Structures are given as structure tokens and as C-alpha cells.
Coordinates of C-alpha atoms and ligand atoms in Angstrom, one line a residue:
Chain Y
M1 CA -10.4 -11.6 24.2
I2 CA -8.6 -12.9 21.1
G3 CA -4.9 -13.1 21.7
G4 CA -4.9 -11.8 25.3
A5 CA -6.4 -9.0 27.2
Q6 CA -3.9 -6.2 26.5
G7 CA -4.3 -3.9 23.5
R8 CA -1.8 -3.4 20.7
V9 CA -2.4 0.1 19.6
V10 CA -1.3 3.2 21.5
R11 CA -2.9 6.6 21.1
L12 CA -0.5 9.4 20.5
A13 CA -2.8 12.3 19.5
E14 CA -6.4 13.3 18.6
T15 CA -7.9 12.2 21.9
A16 CA -10.6 14.9 22.2
R17 CA -13.2 13.1 20.1
A18 CA -16.6 11.8 21.1
P19 CA -16.6 8.3 22.7
V20 CA -18.2 5.4 20.9
R21 CA -19.4 2.1 22.5
F22 CA -19.3 -1.2 20.6
W23 CA -19.1 -4.9 21.2
F24 CA -16.4 -7.3 20.0
D25 CA -16.9 -11.1 20.6
G26 CA -19.7 -10.1 23.1
E27 CA -17.4 -7.8 25.2
E28 CA -18.3 -4.1 25.5
L29 CA -15.5 -1.8 24.4
R30 CA -14.9 1.9 23.9
A31 CA -13.3 3.8 21.1
L32 CA -13.5 7.3 19.7
K33 CA -15.5 8.6 16.8
G34 CA -13.3 8.6 13.7
D35 CA -11.4 5.5 14.7
T36 CA -11.4 2.7 12.2
V37 CA -12.7 -0.7 13.3
L38 CA -9.1 -1.9 13.3
T39 CA -7.9 0.9 15.6
A40 CA -11.0 0.5 17.8
I41 CA -10.5 -3.2 18.4
L42 CA -6.7 -3.2 18.7
L43 CA -6.9 -0.6 21.4
S44 CA -8.2 -3.4 23.6
A45 CA -7.3 -6.6 21.9
R46 CA -4.1 -8.1 20.4
A47 CA -5.7 -9.3 17.2
L48 CA -8.8 -9.1 14.9
R49 CA -9.3 -12.7 14.1
P50 CA -7.5 -16.1 14.0
S51 CA -5.7 -17.2 10.9
E52 CA -7.3 -19.9 8.8
F53 CA -4.0 -21.3 7.6
G54 CA -1.7 -21.2 10.7
P55 CA -1.5 -20.9 14.5
E56 CA -1.0 -17.1 14.4
D57 CA -3.7 -14.5 14.8
R58 CA -4.3 -11.6 12.3
A59 CA -4.1 -7.9 13.2
G60 CA -4.0 -6.3 9.8
F61 CA -0.8 -5.7 7.7
C62 CA -1.1 -2.9 5.2
L63 CA -3.9 -0.7 6.6
M64 CA -4.6 0.5 3.0
G65 CA -7.0 -2.1 1.7
A66 CA -4.5 -4.2 -0.2
C67 CA -3.8 -7.3 1.9
Q68 CA -7.2 -8.4 3.1
D69 CA -5.7 -9.5 6.4
C70 CA -8.1 -7.4 8.6
W71 CA -11.5 -9.0 7.9
V72 CA -14.0 -9.0 10.8
W73 CA -17.6 -10.0 10.8
P74 CA -20.7 -8.1 12.0
E75 CA -23.2 -10.3 13.8
T76 CA -25.4 -10.2 10.7
G77 CA -24.1 -9.5 7.2
P78 CA -21.0 -10.0 5.2
R79 CA -17.4 -9.6 6.5
F80 CA -15.6 -6.3 5.9
R81 CA -12.1 -4.8 6.1
A82 CA -11.5 -3.4 9.6
C83 CA -8.7 -1.0 8.3
S84 CA -11.1 0.9 6.0
T85 CA -14.3 0.9 7.9
P86 CA -15.1 3.5 10.6
I87 CA -16.4 2.3 13.9
A88 CA -19.9 3.3 14.7
E89 CA -21.9 3.5 18.0
G90 CA -23.5 0.1 18.9
M91 CA -21.6 -2.0 16.3
R92 CA -21.6 -5.7 17.3
L93 CA -18.5 -7.3 15.8
L94 CA -17.0 -10.8 15.8
S95 CA -13.5 -12.3 15.2
R96 CA -15.1 -15.3 13.4
P97 CA -17.9 -15.7 10.9
P98 CA -21.3 -16.1 12.6
A99 CA -22.2 -19.8 12.2
P100 CA -25.1 -19.7 9.7
W101 CA -23.6 -17.1 7.4
P102 CA -22.3 -18.5 4.1
E103 CA -18.7 -17.8 3.2
E104 CA -18.2 -15.1 0.6
S105 CA -16.7 -15.8 -2.8
E106 CA -12.9 -15.9 -2.7
A107 CA -11.2 -13.7 -5.2
Chain E
M1 CA -15.9 6.7 -30.2
S2 CA -19.5 7.3 -29.6
Q3 CA -19.1 10.6 -27.9
T4 CA -17.8 13.9 -29.2
S5 CA -14.3 14.8 -27.9
Q6 CA -15.7 17.4 -25.5
G7 CA -18.1 14.9 -24.1
A8 CA -15.5 12.1 -23.8
R9 CA -15.8 10.2 -20.5
V10 CA -12.4 9.9 -18.9
L11 CA -12.3 7.5 -16.0
I12 CA -9.5 8.4 -13.5
V13 CA -8.8 5.6 -11.0
G14 CA -7.1 7.0 -7.8
A15 CA -7.3 10.4 -6.2
G16 CA -3.8 10.9 -4.9
P17 CA -1.4 13.5 -6.2
A18 CA -1.4 12.1 -9.8
G19 CA -5.2 11.5 -10.0
I20 CA -6.0 14.9 -8.6
R21 CA -3.7 16.8 -11.0
A22 CA -5.0 14.8 -13.9
A23 CA -8.5 15.6 -12.9
G24 CA -7.7 19.3 -12.6
T25 CA -6.1 19.4 -16.0
L26 CA -9.0 17.7 -17.7
C27 CA -11.6 19.9 -16.0
A28 CA -9.6 23.0 -17.0
A29 CA -10.0 21.8 -20.6
G30 CA -13.8 21.5 -20.2
L31 CA -14.1 17.8 -19.7
R32 CA -16.0 16.1 -16.9
P33 CA -13.9 13.2 -15.6
I34 CA -15.1 10.4 -13.4
V35 CA -12.8 9.9 -10.4
V36 CA -13.0 6.6 -8.5
D37 CA -11.0 6.4 -5.3
E38 CA -10.7 3.9 -2.5
G39 CA -10.1 6.6 0.2
A40 CA -12.9 8.2 2.1
R41 CA -11.3 11.6 1.4
A42 CA -9.1 12.4 -1.6
G43 CA -5.4 12.8 -1.1
G44 CA -3.8 9.4 -1.6
Q45 CA -1.4 7.8 0.8
I46 CA 1.3 10.4 1.3
Y47 CA -1.2 13.2 1.6
R48 CA -3.8 11.1 3.3
R49 CA -6.3 13.1 5.3
P50 CA -7.6 12.0 8.7
P51 CA -11.3 11.6 9.1
K52 CA -13.5 14.6 9.7
G53 CA -13.2 15.8 13.4
F54 CA -9.5 15.3 13.7
T55 CA -7.7 18.5 14.6
R56 CA -3.9 18.2 13.9
S57 CA -2.7 20.8 11.4
P58 CA -1.3 19.9 8.0
E59 CA 2.0 21.2 9.4
T60 CA 1.9 18.5 12.1
L61 CA 0.7 15.8 9.6
Y62 CA 2.9 16.5 6.6
G63 CA 5.8 18.5 8.0
S64 CA 7.8 20.2 5.2
E65 CA 5.2 19.1 2.7
A66 CA 2.2 20.8 4.4
A67 CA 1.8 23.5 1.7
K68 CA 1.7 20.9 -1.1
A69 CA -0.8 18.9 0.8
R70 CA -3.0 21.9 1.4
A71 CA -2.8 22.9 -2.2
L72 CA -3.7 19.5 -3.5
H73 CA -6.6 18.9 -1.1
G74 CA -7.9 22.4 -1.8
A75 CA -7.7 21.9 -5.6
F76 CA -9.7 18.7 -5.4
D77 CA -12.3 20.0 -3.0
A78 CA -12.8 23.0 -5.3
L79 CA -13.5 20.7 -8.3
V80 CA -16.0 18.7 -6.2
A81 CA -17.6 21.9 -4.9
A82 CA -17.9 23.3 -8.4
D83 CA -19.5 20.0 -9.5
A84 CA -16.8 19.8 -12.2
L85 CA -16.5 16.0 -12.0
D86 CA -18.2 12.8 -10.9
Y87 CA -16.5 11.6 -7.7
L88 CA -16.9 8.1 -6.3
P89 CA -15.0 7.9 -2.9
R90 CA -14.7 4.6 -1.0
A91 CA -15.0 2.7 -4.2
S92 CA -12.8 0.1 -5.9
V93 CA -12.6 -0.7 -9.6
V94 CA -12.6 -4.5 -9.5
A95 CA -12.7 -5.3 -13.3
L96 CA -12.5 -3.7 -16.7
S97 CA -13.9 -4.9 -19.9
D98 CA -15.0 -3.3 -23.2
G99 CA -15.0 0.3 -21.9
V100 CA -17.0 -0.6 -18.8
A101 CA -15.5 -0.5 -15.3
Q102 CA -17.1 -2.6 -12.6
V103 CA -16.9 -0.4 -9.5
L104 CA -17.5 -1.9 -6.0
N105 CA -19.0 0.6 -3.6
E106 CA -20.9 -0.1 -0.4
G107 CA -21.1 -3.8 -1.2
R108 CA -22.6 -3.3 -4.6
I109 CA -21.2 -3.4 -8.1
R110 CA -22.0 -0.6 -10.4
Q111 CA -21.1 -0.4 -14.1
V112 CA -19.2 2.7 -15.1
P113 CA -18.8 3.2 -18.9
Y114 CA -15.8 5.2 -20.1
D115 CA -14.0 6.3 -23.3
R116 CA -10.5 6.8 -21.9
L117 CA -8.9 5.3 -18.9
L118 CA -6.3 7.1 -16.7
L119 CA -4.8 4.9 -14.0
A120 CA -3.3 6.7 -11.0
T121 CA -3.3 3.7 -8.6
G122 CA -0.2 4.6 -6.7
A123 CA 2.2 2.2 -4.9
M124 CA 2.3 0.0 -1.9
D125 CA 5.2 -1.2 0.3
R126 CA 7.6 -3.5 -1.4
V127 CA 7.9 -6.2 1.3
A128 CA 10.4 -9.0 1.7
P129 CA 9.5 -11.9 3.9
V130 CA 11.4 -12.2 7.2
P131 CA 10.9 -15.5 9.1
G132 CA 8.1 -14.8 11.6
W133 CA 6.5 -12.0 9.6
Q134 CA 3.2 -13.9 9.5
S135 CA 2.6 -13.0 13.1
A136 CA 0.1 -10.4 14.2
G137 CA 1.9 -7.2 15.1
V138 CA 4.1 -7.2 12.0
Y139 CA 3.0 -4.5 9.6
T140 CA 4.2 -2.6 6.5
L141 CA 6.0 0.7 7.0
G142 CA 3.1 2.3 5.1
A143 CA 0.7 0.8 7.6
A144 CA 2.5 2.4 10.5
Q145 CA 2.5 5.7 8.7
I146 CA -1.2 5.5 7.9
A147 CA -1.9 4.7 11.6
L148 CA 0.0 7.7 12.7
K149 CA -1.4 10.2 10.1
A150 CA -4.9 9.1 9.8
Q151 CA -5.6 7.8 13.3
G152 CA -3.0 9.4 15.6
V153 CA -1.9 6.0 16.9
A154 CA 1.2 3.8 17.1
L155 CA 0.8 0.1 16.3
G156 CA 2.9 -0.9 19.3
Q157 CA 4.8 0.3 22.3
Q158 CA 8.3 -0.8 21.3
I159 CA 8.6 -0.4 17.6
V160 CA 11.4 -1.8 15.2
L161 CA 11.3 -0.5 11.7
A162 CA 13.3 -2.6 9.2
G163 CA 13.9 -2.5 5.5
S164 CA 15.3 0.2 3.3
G165 CA 14.3 3.3 1.4
P166 CA 13.2 6.9 2.1
L167 CA 10.1 5.9 4.1
L168 CA 12.2 4.0 6.7
T169 CA 13.9 7.2 7.8
L170 CA 10.9 9.5 7.4
L171 CA 8.6 7.2 9.3
A172 CA 11.1 6.7 12.1
Y173 CA 11.5 10.5 12.4
Q174 CA 7.7 11.0 12.4
L175 CA 7.1 8.3 15.0
R176 CA 9.7 9.7 17.4
K177 CA 8.4 13.2 17.0
A178 CA 4.9 12.0 17.8
G179 CA 6.2 10.4 21.0
A180 CA 6.0 6.7 19.9
G181 CA 8.4 4.1 21.5
L182 CA 11.0 3.4 18.8
A183 CA 13.5 0.6 19.6
A184 CA 15.6 0.4 16.4
V185 CA 15.7 1.3 12.7
L186 CA 17.4 -1.4 10.7
D187 CA 18.5 -0.6 7.2
T188 CA 19.6 -3.5 5.0
S189 CA 21.4 -1.2 2.7
S190 CA 25.0 -0.5 3.6
L191 CA 26.5 3.0 3.6
T192 CA 28.6 2.1 0.6
T193 CA 25.5 1.1 -1.4
Q194 CA 23.7 4.2 -0.3
M195 CA 26.6 6.3 -1.5
R196 CA 26.2 4.8 -5.0
G197 CA 22.8 6.3 -5.1
L198 CA 24.0 9.8 -4.1
P199 CA 24.9 11.2 -7.5
G200 CA 21.3 10.6 -8.7
M201 CA 19.8 11.9 -5.4
L202 CA 21.6 15.1 -5.9
A203 CA 19.2 15.9 -8.7
R204 CA 17.1 17.2 -5.8
P205 CA 19.6 18.5 -3.3
A206 CA 17.1 20.0 -0.8
V207 CA 15.2 16.7 -0.6
A208 CA 18.5 14.7 -0.2
L209 CA 19.6 17.0 2.6
R210 CA 16.3 16.7 4.4
G211 CA 16.7 12.9 4.4
V212 CA 20.3 13.2 5.7
T213 CA 19.2 15.5 8.5
M214 CA 16.3 13.3 9.6
R215 CA 18.7 10.3 9.6
A216 CA 21.1 12.2 11.8
R217 CA 18.4 12.9 14.4
L218 CA 17.8 9.1 14.8
G219 CA 21.3 8.9 16.2
R220 CA 22.2 5.4 17.5
L221 CA 18.8 4.0 16.8
Y222 CA 19.7 3.7 13.1
H223 CA 21.9 0.8 11.8
S224 CA 22.9 0.4 8.2
G225 CA 24.1 -2.7 6.4
V226 CA 22.2 -5.1 8.6
T227 CA 20.9 -8.6 7.8
L228 CA 17.5 -9.6 9.2
E229 CA 17.5 -13.1 10.6
R230 CA 14.0 -13.6 12.1
I231 CA 11.2 -12.1 14.2
E232 CA 10.9 -14.0 17.5
T233 CA 7.2 -14.3 18.5
D234 CA 5.0 -15.6 21.2
A235 CA 1.3 -16.5 20.8
T236 CA 0.2 -12.9 20.5
G237 CA 2.9 -11.2 18.4
P238 CA 6.6 -10.1 18.2
V239 CA 8.8 -10.3 21.2
A240 CA 12.1 -9.4 19.6
I241 CA 13.9 -9.2 16.2
H242 CA 17.1 -11.0 15.5
W243 CA 19.6 -9.4 13.1
C244 CA 23.3 -9.1 12.3
D245 CA 25.0 -5.8 12.3
R246 CA 27.2 -4.7 9.4
R247 CA 30.2 -6.6 10.8
G248 CA 28.1 -9.8 11.0
R249 CA 27.7 -9.7 14.8
P250 CA 24.3 -11.2 16.0
R251 CA 22.0 -8.8 17.8
R252 CA 18.6 -9.1 19.4
T253 CA 16.3 -6.2 19.9
P254 CA 13.1 -6.6 22.1
C255 CA 10.0 -5.2 20.5
D256 CA 6.2 -5.7 20.2
M257 CA 5.8 -4.4 16.7
V258 CA 7.9 -4.7 13.5
G259 CA 7.3 -2.5 10.5
L260 CA 8.8 -3.8 7.2
G261 CA 9.3 -2.2 3.8
W262 CA 11.9 -1.9 1.0
H263 CA 10.9 1.2 -0.8
L264 CA 7.8 0.8 -2.9
R265 CA 6.1 -1.5 -5.4
A266 CA 3.9 0.0 -8.1
E267 CA 0.2 -1.0 -7.7
T268 CA -0.4 -2.4 -11.2
H269 CA -3.3 -4.8 -11.0
L270 CA -5.7 -2.6 -13.0
A271 CA -3.0 -1.9 -15.6
D272 CA -2.7 -5.6 -16.0
L273 CA -6.5 -6.1 -16.3
A274 CA -6.5 -3.2 -18.8
G275 CA -4.2 -5.3 -21.0
I276 CA -1.2 -3.0 -20.7
V277 CA 2.2 -4.6 -21.5
F278 CA 4.8 -4.9 -18.7
D279 CA 8.6 -4.8 -18.8
Y280 CA 11.0 -5.9 -16.0
S281 CA 13.0 -3.0 -14.7
E282 CA 16.4 -3.8 -13.3
V283 CA 16.6 -0.3 -11.7
W284 CA 13.4 -0.7 -9.7
A285 CA 13.6 -4.6 -9.4
Q286 CA 10.0 -5.1 -10.4
W287 CA 7.7 -5.4 -13.4
L288 CA 6.4 -2.0 -14.5
P289 CA 3.7 -1.1 -17.1
R290 CA 5.0 0.2 -20.5
A291 CA 4.1 3.8 -21.4
D292 CA 5.8 6.8 -23.0
A293 CA 7.2 9.7 -21.0
M294 CA 3.7 11.3 -21.0
G295 CA 2.1 8.2 -19.6
R296 CA 0.5 7.1 -22.8
A297 CA 0.0 3.3 -22.9
G298 CA -2.0 3.2 -26.2
Q299 CA -5.6 2.4 -27.0
G300 CA -7.0 5.2 -24.9
R301 CA -5.1 4.1 -21.8
Y302 CA -2.9 6.4 -19.7
L303 CA -0.8 5.9 -16.5
A304 CA 0.4 8.4 -14.0
G305 CA 2.1 8.5 -10.6
D306 CA 3.8 5.7 -8.6
G307 CA 1.7 3.1 -10.4
L308 CA 3.8 3.8 -13.5
R309 CA 7.2 4.8 -12.1
I310 CA 8.1 5.3 -8.4
L311 CA 8.8 9.1 -8.7
G312 CA 7.3 10.1 -5.4
A313 CA 4.5 12.6 -4.6
D314 CA 6.0 15.6 -6.5
G315 CA 6.7 13.4 -9.5
A316 CA 3.2 12.0 -9.3
E317 CA 1.7 15.5 -9.6
I318 CA 3.7 16.1 -12.7
A319 CA 2.9 12.7 -14.2
G320 CA -0.8 13.4 -13.5
R321 CA -0.7 16.6 -15.5
L322 CA 1.2 14.9 -18.3
A323 CA -1.1 12.0 -18.6
A324 CA -4.1 14.3 -18.8
I325 CA -2.3 16.4 -21.4
A326 CA -1.6 13.3 -23.5
C327 CA -5.3 12.4 -23.2
L328 CA -6.4 15.8 -24.4
Q329 CA -3.9 15.7 -27.3
D330 CA -5.2 12.3 -28.3
L331 CA -8.8 13.6 -28.2
G332 CA -7.8 16.5 -30.5
L333 CA -8.5 19.1 -27.8
P334 CA -6.4 22.1 -26.9
A335 CA -3.9 21.1 -24.3
P336 CA -1.2 22.9 -22.2
D337 CA 2.4 22.7 -23.4
P338 CA 4.0 19.7 -21.7
R339 CA 7.6 20.7 -22.2
G340 CA 8.2 22.2 -18.8
E341 CA 6.6 19.3 -17.1
L342 CA 8.6 16.8 -19.1
R343 CA 11.8 18.5 -18.0
S344 CA 10.7 18.4 -14.3
R345 CA 9.8 14.8 -14.8
A346 CA 13.2 13.9 -16.1
R347 CA 14.8 15.5 -13.0
M348 CA 12.4 13.5 -10.7
E349 CA 13.4 10.3 -12.5
R350 CA 17.2 10.9 -12.0
F351 CA 16.5 11.4 -8.3
A352 CA 14.3 8.3 -8.1
R353 CA 16.8 6.2 -9.9
G354 CA 19.4 7.3 -7.3
L355 CA 17.0 6.2 -4.5
A356 CA 16.4 2.9 -6.2
R357 CA 20.2 2.3 -6.4
G358 CA 20.9 3.5 -2.9
F359 CA 18.1 1.5 -1.2
P360 CA 17.8 -1.8 -3.1
W361 CA 15.6 -4.8 -2.8
P362 CA 17.4 -7.3 -0.6
A363 CA 17.7 -10.1 -3.2
Q364 CA 20.4 -12.1 -1.4
M365 CA 18.5 -12.0 1.9
V366 CA 15.4 -13.4 0.2
R367 CA 17.4 -16.1 -1.7
A368 CA 18.9 -17.3 1.6
L369 CA 15.5 -17.6 3.4
P370 CA 15.3 -21.0 5.3
D371 CA 12.9 -23.6 3.9
D372 CA 10.3 -23.2 6.6
S373 CA 9.9 -19.4 6.1
I374 CA 6.4 -18.3 5.2
I375 CA 6.5 -16.6 1.8
C376 CA 2.7 -16.1 1.3
R377 CA 1.3 -14.5 4.5
C378 CA -2.3 -15.1 3.2
E379 CA -2.1 -18.9 3.0
G380 CA 1.0 -19.9 4.8
I381 CA 3.0 -21.1 1.8
T382 CA 6.6 -21.7 2.6
A383 CA 9.9 -21.2 0.8
A384 CA 10.1 -25.0 0.6
D385 CA 6.7 -25.2 -1.1
L386 CA 7.9 -22.7 -3.7
R387 CA 11.2 -24.3 -4.2
A388 CA 9.5 -27.7 -4.7
G389 CA 7.0 -26.0 -7.1
A390 CA 9.9 -24.6 -9.1
V391 CA 11.4 -28.0 -9.5
L392 CA 8.1 -29.5 -10.8
G393 CA 7.0 -26.5 -12.8
G394 CA 10.2 -25.1 -14.1
A395 CA 11.3 -21.6 -13.5
E396 CA 8.1 -19.9 -14.7
A397 CA 6.2 -17.9 -12.2
N398 CA 2.7 -18.6 -13.4
R399 CA 3.2 -22.4 -13.5
V400 CA 4.7 -22.4 -10.0
K401 CA 1.8 -20.2 -8.9
S402 CA -0.7 -22.9 -9.9
L403 CA 1.4 -25.6 -8.3
A404 CA 2.3 -23.9 -5.1
R405 CA -0.6 -21.5 -4.9
V406 CA 1.7 -18.6 -4.3
G407 CA 0.0 -15.4 -5.4
M408 CA -3.4 -16.9 -5.2
G409 CA -4.3 -15.8 -1.6
R410 CA -6.4 -12.8 -0.6
C411 CA -3.8 -10.2 -1.4
Q412 CA -3.4 -11.7 -4.9
G413 CA 0.3 -11.8 -4.8
R414 CA 0.7 -8.1 -4.0
Y415 CA 3.0 -8.9 -1.0
C416 CA 4.6 -12.2 -2.1
Q417 CA 5.1 -11.9 -5.9
L418 CA 8.6 -10.4 -5.8
A419 CA 9.9 -12.7 -3.2
G420 CA 8.3 -15.6 -4.9
A421 CA 9.9 -14.7 -8.2
E422 CA 13.3 -14.3 -6.5
L423 CA 13.1 -17.8 -5.0
I424 CA 11.9 -19.4 -8.2
A425 CA 14.7 -17.7 -10.1
A426 CA 17.3 -18.6 -7.5
G427 CA 16.3 -22.3 -7.8
A428 CA 16.9 -22.1 -11.6
G429 CA 20.0 -20.0 -11.4
Q430 CA 18.3 -17.2 -13.2
S431 CA 17.3 -13.5 -12.7
P432 CA 13.7 -12.8 -11.4
Q433 CA 13.0 -11.4 -14.9
A434 CA 13.4 -14.9 -16.4
A435 CA 10.8 -16.3 -13.9
G436 CA 8.2 -14.0 -15.6
R437 CA 5.4 -12.0 -14.1
L438 CA 2.4 -13.3 -12.3
R439 CA -0.6 -12.3 -14.3
G440 CA -3.3 -10.5 -12.5
Q441 CA -6.8 -11.7 -12.5
A442 CA -10.2 -10.0 -11.8
P443 CA -11.5 -9.1 -9.4
A444 CA -8.8 -6.7 -8.3
R445 CA -10.3 -6.8 -4.8
P446 CA -12.4 -9.6 -3.2
V447 CA -16.0 -9.0 -4.0
P448 CA -18.7 -10.1 -1.5
A449 CA -21.3 -12.6 -2.6
G450 CA -24.4 -10.8 -3.8
A451 CA -22.5 -7.7 -5.0
Y452 CA -23.3 -8.5 -8.6
C453 CA -26.9 -9.7 -8.0
D454 CA -29.0 -6.6 -7.5
E455 CA -27.6 -3.6 -9.1
T456 CA -31.1 -2.7 -10.1
G457 CA -32.4 -3.5 -6.7
Q458 CA -33.9 -6.9 -7.5
Ligands
FES1 S1 -4.9 -4.3 6.8 FE1 -4.6 -4.8 4.7 S2 -6.6 -4.7 3.9 FE2 -6.9 -4.0 5.9

């Protein structure tokens, strides 16, 4: 798991929601319906993806769609922001772009 | 204008307190506005609603502001239910040109024509770099609050909140109440500075008192007048924060999460793309769009809420109504009398100026950042890169930007612009105002490849 095996996010409330199963870098993980992809991943992992400019990993920064720190990749299709995308049953997510997928335009 | 006044298409960007009240005022006058909002559910940041299926009550989520949150959400839901407006949630305006907005939604760009534009884009955390802040596990204060409200989670087990401003105390209070592990609350503003803001803050005594009470509940977790030195990290995130107390004694607080924020910064990217003029505000220590007290920016453009002036949620509701009234007046339609709202707005502004004075931007701390500090989190640009760029490019932000690439990363300068301007200005012995403003460019959000290709399904 990227950045170590322990999660970063701690649940404080709203625990009575339906469970959701998904995969991150091939590993099967659990979250709850209504979690964002960021919450779902960081419950089990320390980060979402490696940085492309330094040694540190990325785990989101603003959670409001402004910083673009929280990109993750589905196994097929373009990257998206983990902080503003809800997790869904069976999602297969990656911390790096899948090899043949072309990079999107930079803003 | 091609349309009659009654049929005028008013595009409202943002469905927080300002956007919702603007929409309500326009609908009441018989118009059918278009509301584009990035959120999945209307409410904005302060009154952000959790996804469907979450069960905490508004009282738990919004505390003393629960009644206002209920009223605001109810008002917007009623407009949607009555089909009184066109509502595009989970959508971003990425560009504006010749009366057409390009709206990104579900990976596709759609063209939305409009006659009048009302921007209610809100604000974001104003962040100053602290060495080590590029690490995973460092977030904005706003992020920690969104995590708590909209997800019911804490972003770490041992949390340090650092910065200054009303959100610092409020968030600390909310996190503790929810049972999160809070290690320290570090305020860079000294008690003396905070007292300077007090006369202004007394324009709203009840609000000021609520802040003081929350602060008191934090007890010895709260420290004023601190200087932040650095965030100590290992490969996965923060381990501790190093700081000096108000007497200059070095301290180290172990933590696994750091939240940073110095009050707020207006989100002005679309105002920039709309061609609105900006002025530097000494009070708010940032560039702000120019508009009259109603929010009128000329040529059919209106601004409301924290994206115009940081007046907070109550001020945003007032500003939303005022901007809509201005729009109705300009269309020659019957409009409510704005005088009462203008008086309330003036009181909000006195209070907000008090806050700005009492919880200032940490200019000296930024100017003293060591050369190897990362200024741009997106691309790892350091203070040294910027200082070198300023030597080559002169003290003009846009030239340094092209030399040092600061403000060209994914966040488009949203989180580095103010610190960058501070460093450039320091190098030239000037004020940040003299360094100028980084001009915004389209798209306002990154647009995936292919989004423009097949609007018509080809
Ligand atoms: S965390 Fe900033 S855009 Fe998602």
C-alpha cells in the first residue's frame, strides 16, 4: 500500500451506512456508502498517489476541488479528484496512471 | 440584449449562502436563473451538506447556525422543487467568453449562454507555506472542517491546527466536540494584535462572544503569538511541528496531521476571466475584485459573498440579495428596496475588518522562510527559485511567474500566490501590492482531454 499499511483518516460519526467494496492498487478494501474516494482510500492507506515533483506522497490538501492534489486513476478512463467523487461498489482504482493511458491536458 | 428583461438569462455561479439568496431574489421577481455549482448538494462550504444517507442533525453539524442552515437549504430545495430555476450541480465554469460560459460537468463541456453574470464563488483558505507543508497529511483548515462535516471523519489521530482567524478556533472546538485527537492550536496572532481587532468585532457582540467562549473551552491547547518553524516529517507524513511560543522559546508538538489556514482568500478566478478590475486591499492583504456596495461590477457583471469581500456566511446572504437587486434594477425590473440590506452589510463589514485586523496574514513569517522551503506545493518550487526569479525578472509577479513557474501548477496559484508575492516584494523591498497580481488564465479548473470534443456526441 502506498505510504505504508496504516490508514490516515479516523471515523468519528456516521458509521451506520451500507458497506462498499473496492480495489486500490489491486488490494481489496472496504468503505461505506457516501464516503468520498479520498475518505475511502485514506481509511486504509497513508496517501493517494506519489508526487511527480518530489519524494513526498499526496493525500489531498483542500478537499474542496481547488488544489488538484488528490487525483487518482480508474483502471480505465481519465483521472479524477478523489475529494469530490463518491466511492462506488466495485471501483478499481490506482495511485498511478495505467500505462497506456495518455496524460490529460494540463491546465 | 437579445432577450426581453423578463426573459433575461442570469447565470449564477456558486450555490452557497450568496448564490442561494441571489437565486431566491431573482426567482421572486419572475426570472429563471441558471445556477452552476461545484457541490453535489447546494449549501456552499459553511453550510455544506453531507451526502444523502448521513444522519447527523443540522444542530450537530452547524451548532448555533443550524436554523440558518436549515432555512438556506430549505429555500433552495423549494426553488428546485418548484422548477423555478435551472440547476447544474457538480459542475464547474471553466471559461467565459462573449456571453457564453463553458461548464464542465461529468467530463464534458457544455456551452451555457447568459445575459448577466452573478459570481458567488466564495472563498478558500488563505495559506502560508510552512517548511514541510508539501508532505501528505498537511491539509487546510477548511479541508479538516469539510472532512468532519461532510464525512464524519478526522484527517489524523493527533491533530495540530495552526494559523489564525475565526476558523482556527471554531474548527478546534468542533473537532474536540466530535471526539477527535487535538494536540495543539497554534495562533500566529498575538493577544495584543487580536485586541486591535476587537473594536470592529464588537459590531456583532454576540458573534464575538461566541468566539471568546469557544476559545476558552480550548484551555491550554491554545497558544497565541506563536511562530511556526517547520513540520517534521517521515516518509508518510507529519511526525511533529516545531514552533516558538510567544516568548520565543522553542517547542515541539508530536502530531500526524497539521491543518493550516490564515483566515480566507476570495476565490476570484472567474472574476478575473470575466475581465473585472482588481484592487489590492491592505485590510484583507489580498487582491479583491472592484464593485460597488451592491456588488455591481459593470457590464452586466455582479459579485456577491466571500468572493467579493470576506464578510462570512451572514454577510454573504445579504450580499447575494443585494447583487440580485442590482441586477433587477439594471434590467429595469421592479426590485425590493435595498436600504435595509445595505445597512446590515455595513455592519458586517465593520465586523469583518475587525477580524482581518485581529487575525492578520503572517507577512514576516513568510518573508523569513528559508531558501529551501517549498512555496508551490504543486510543482515543488522553492523560496530560492522565487528569490532568484525576482532578481532576474524584477519585482513583477507575472514576470517572476514565467521565470520561476510559481502559480502555474495545478492549483493555478490559488495556494502560493500570496506567499509568492510576499517573497518577490521582500526581495525588492516593496509591498506585495507593488509586485502586482498574478493574472488568471482559463481553464479555471483542469479540463480532461476529450471534454471539448464531443458535446454533440460525435
Ligand atoms: S484535495 Fe484539493 S482538489 Fe481534492
